[in-house]
mmCIF file of C-alpha atoms in Angstrom:
data_model
loop_
_atom_site.group_PDB
_atom_site.id
_atom_site.type_symbol
_atom_site.label_atom_id
_atom_site.label_comp_id
_atom_site.label_asym_id
_atom_site.label_seq_id
_atom_site.Cartn_x
_atom_site.Cartn_y
_atom_site.Cartn_z
ATOM 1 C CA UNK A 176 0.165 -0.105 -0.040
ATOM 2 C CA UNK A 177 1.694 3.176 -0.867
ATOM 3 C CA UNK A 178 0.724 6.197 1.059
ATOM 4 C CA UNK A 179 1.725 8.549 -1.787
ATOM 5 C CA UNK A 180 -1.299 11.293 -2.229
ATOM 6 C CA UNK A 181 -1.243 14.726 -0.252
ATOM 7 C CA UNK A 182 -4.500 15.791 1.571
ATOM 8 C CA UNK A 183 -5.284 18.615 3.981
ATOM 9 C CA UNK A 184 -8.119 19.594 6.372
ATOM 10 C CA UNK A 185 -9.760 22.538 5.483
ATOM 11 C CA UNK A 186 -12.214 25.134 6.940
ATOM 12 C CA UNK A 187 -14.101 28.116 5.861
ATOM 13 C CA UNK A 188 -13.720 30.932 7.597
ATOM 14 C CA UNK A 189 -15.847 34.129 7.434
ATOM 15 C CA UNK A 190 -13.994 36.929 6.691
ATOM 16 C CA UNK A 191 -15.307 40.611 6.639
ATOM 17 C CA UNK A 192 -15.994 42.172 3.250
ATOM 18 C CA UNK A 193 -15.868 45.977 5.027
ATOM 19 C CA UNK A 194 -19.246 46.407 4.152
ATOM 20 C CA UNK A 195 -21.248 44.579 6.599
ATOM 21 C CA UNK A 196 -21.032 41.410 5.010
ATOM 22 C CA UNK A 197 -18.579 38.680 4.744
ATOM 23 C CA UNK A 198 -16.588 36.645 2.243
ATOM 24 C CA UNK A 199 -15.819 32.951 2.737
ATOM 25 C CA UNK A 200 -11.752 32.265 2.652
ATOM 26 C CA UNK A 201 -10.505 28.894 2.894
ATOM 27 C CA UNK A 202 -7.977 27.893 6.114
ATOM 28 C CA UNK A 203 -5.974 25.177 5.486
ATOM 29 C CA UNK A 204 -4.908 22.728 8.641
ATOM 30 C CA UNK A 205 -2.772 19.432 9.254
ATOM 31 C CA UNK A 206 -1.631 18.105 5.907
ATOM 32 C CA UNK A 207 -1.057 13.966 5.682
ATOM 33 C CA UNK A 208 -0.180 11.543 3.551
ATOM 34 C CA UNK A 209 -2.593 9.084 2.603
ATOM 35 C CA UNK A 210 -3.552 5.788 0.268
ATOM 36 C CA UNK A 211 -6.747 6.432 -1.477
ATOM 37 C CA UNK A 212 -9.273 3.837 -3.074
ATOM 38 C CA UNK A 213 -12.732 4.706 -5.079
ATOM 39 C CA UNK A 214 -15.768 3.924 -3.373
ATOM 40 C CA UNK A 215 -18.962 3.415 -5.399
ATOM 41 C CA UNK A 216 -22.230 5.331 -4.375
ATOM 42 C CA UNK A 217 -24.043 2.113 -3.885
ATOM 43 C CA UNK A 218 -21.340 0.996 -1.467
ATOM 44 C CA UNK A 219 -21.679 4.480 0.698
ATOM 45 C CA UNK A 220 -25.485 4.273 0.228
ATOM 46 C CA UNK A 221 -25.619 0.671 1.866
ATOM 47 C CA UNK A 222 -23.010 1.341 4.676
ATOM 48 C CA UNK A 223 -23.604 4.834 5.834
ATOM 49 C CA UNK A 224 -27.243 6.196 4.237
ATOM 50 C CA UNK A 225 -25.867 8.537 2.195
ATOM 51 C CA UNK A 226 -26.216 9.030 -1.406
ATOM 52 C CA UNK A 227 -23.603 10.448 -3.713
ATOM 53 C CA UNK A 228 -22.189 10.200 -7.074
ATOM 54 C CA UNK A 229 -18.421 9.834 -6.292
ATOM 55 C CA UNK A 230 -16.891 8.363 -2.985
ATOM 56 C CA UNK A 231 -13.233 7.849 -1.700
ATOM 57 C CA UNK A 232 -11.912 5.632 1.090
ATOM 58 C CA UNK A 233 -8.384 7.153 2.694
ATOM 59 C CA UNK A 234 -6.547 4.924 4.695
ATOM 60 C CA UNK A 235 -3.269 6.927 6.701
ATOM 61 C CA UNK A 236 -0.945 6.585 9.156
ATOM 62 C CA UNK A 237 0.483 9.889 9.971
ATOM 63 C CA UNK A 238 -0.581 11.138 13.273
ATOM 64 C CA UNK A 239 -3.660 13.266 13.184
ATOM 65 C CA UNK A 240 -6.713 14.148 15.092
ATOM 66 C CA UNK A 241 -9.097 12.631 12.837
ATOM 67 C CA UNK A 242 -11.847 15.204 14.356
ATOM 68 C CA UNK A 243 -10.119 18.342 13.416
ATOM 69 C CA UNK A 244 -12.260 19.207 10.365
ATOM 70 C CA UNK A 245 -15.178 17.780 8.367
ATOM 71 C CA UNK A 246 -13.668 18.616 4.999
ATOM 72 C CA UNK A 247 -10.499 17.588 3.127
ATOM 73 C CA UNK A 248 -8.983 18.515 -0.029
ATOM 74 C CA UNK A 249 -6.710 16.767 -2.546
ATOM 75 C CA UNK A 250 -3.498 19.081 -2.898
ATOM 76 C CA UNK A 251 -2.632 17.516 -6.294
ATOM 77 C CA UNK A 252 -6.114 18.248 -7.731
ATOM 78 C CA UNK A 253 -7.884 20.287 -5.323
ATOM 79 C CA UNK A 254 -10.974 18.338 -5.456
ATOM 80 C CA UNK A 255 -12.937 18.661 -2.199
ATOM 81 C CA UNK A 256 -14.484 16.021 0.032
ATOM 82 C CA UNK A 257 -16.489 15.780 2.917
ATOM 83 C CA UNK A 258 -15.973 13.463 5.872
ATOM 84 C CA UNK A 259 -18.600 10.787 6.085
ATOM 85 C CA UNK A 260 -16.987 8.650 8.862
ATOM 86 C CA UNK A 261 -13.418 7.858 10.702
ATOM 87 C CA UNK A 262 -12.126 5.358 12.575
ATOM 88 C CA UNK A 263 -9.213 4.879 14.043
ATOM 89 C CA UNK A 264 -7.821 1.425 15.478
ATOM 90 C CA UNK A 265 -6.220 1.291 19.125
ATOM 91 C CA UNK A 266 -4.007 -1.480 17.878
ATOM 92 C CA UNK A 267 -2.631 -0.098 14.440
ATOM 93 C CA UNK A 268 -1.891 3.878 13.915
ATOM 94 C CA UNK A 269 -4.064 3.949 10.885
ATOM 95 C CA UNK A 270 -6.983 5.801 10.420
ATOM 96 C CA UNK A 271 -9.653 5.474 7.506
ATOM 97 C CA UNK A 272 -11.760 7.753 6.259
ATOM 98 C CA UNK A 273 -14.926 7.423 3.889
ATOM 99 C CA UNK A 274 -15.617 10.540 1.883
ATOM 100 C CA UNK A 275 -18.220 12.108 -0.769
ATOM 101 C CA UNK A 276 -17.030 14.677 -3.143
ATOM 102 C CA UNK A 277 -18.745 18.021 -2.295
#
């Protein structure tokens, strides 16, 4: 298994536009390397009750906080994902994320 894809946690932050409104800016959090595999929408629907056209399962061994953010971004493609589920295992250093494209 190759951990060769770069991902980063992202969050949207409101920034005043100076006219009483606000703009959203993207704040990047922790970066990590992961192995990714595509997941069919039918699989996500059966496992989680979510319907999406495209999904991704990530496996990482980097030390990260899986509750840091609900959004991730692929550094190379800039494709953004929403975290549906994250699983950590006490006996291993691996964390698995189930994602849907946003």
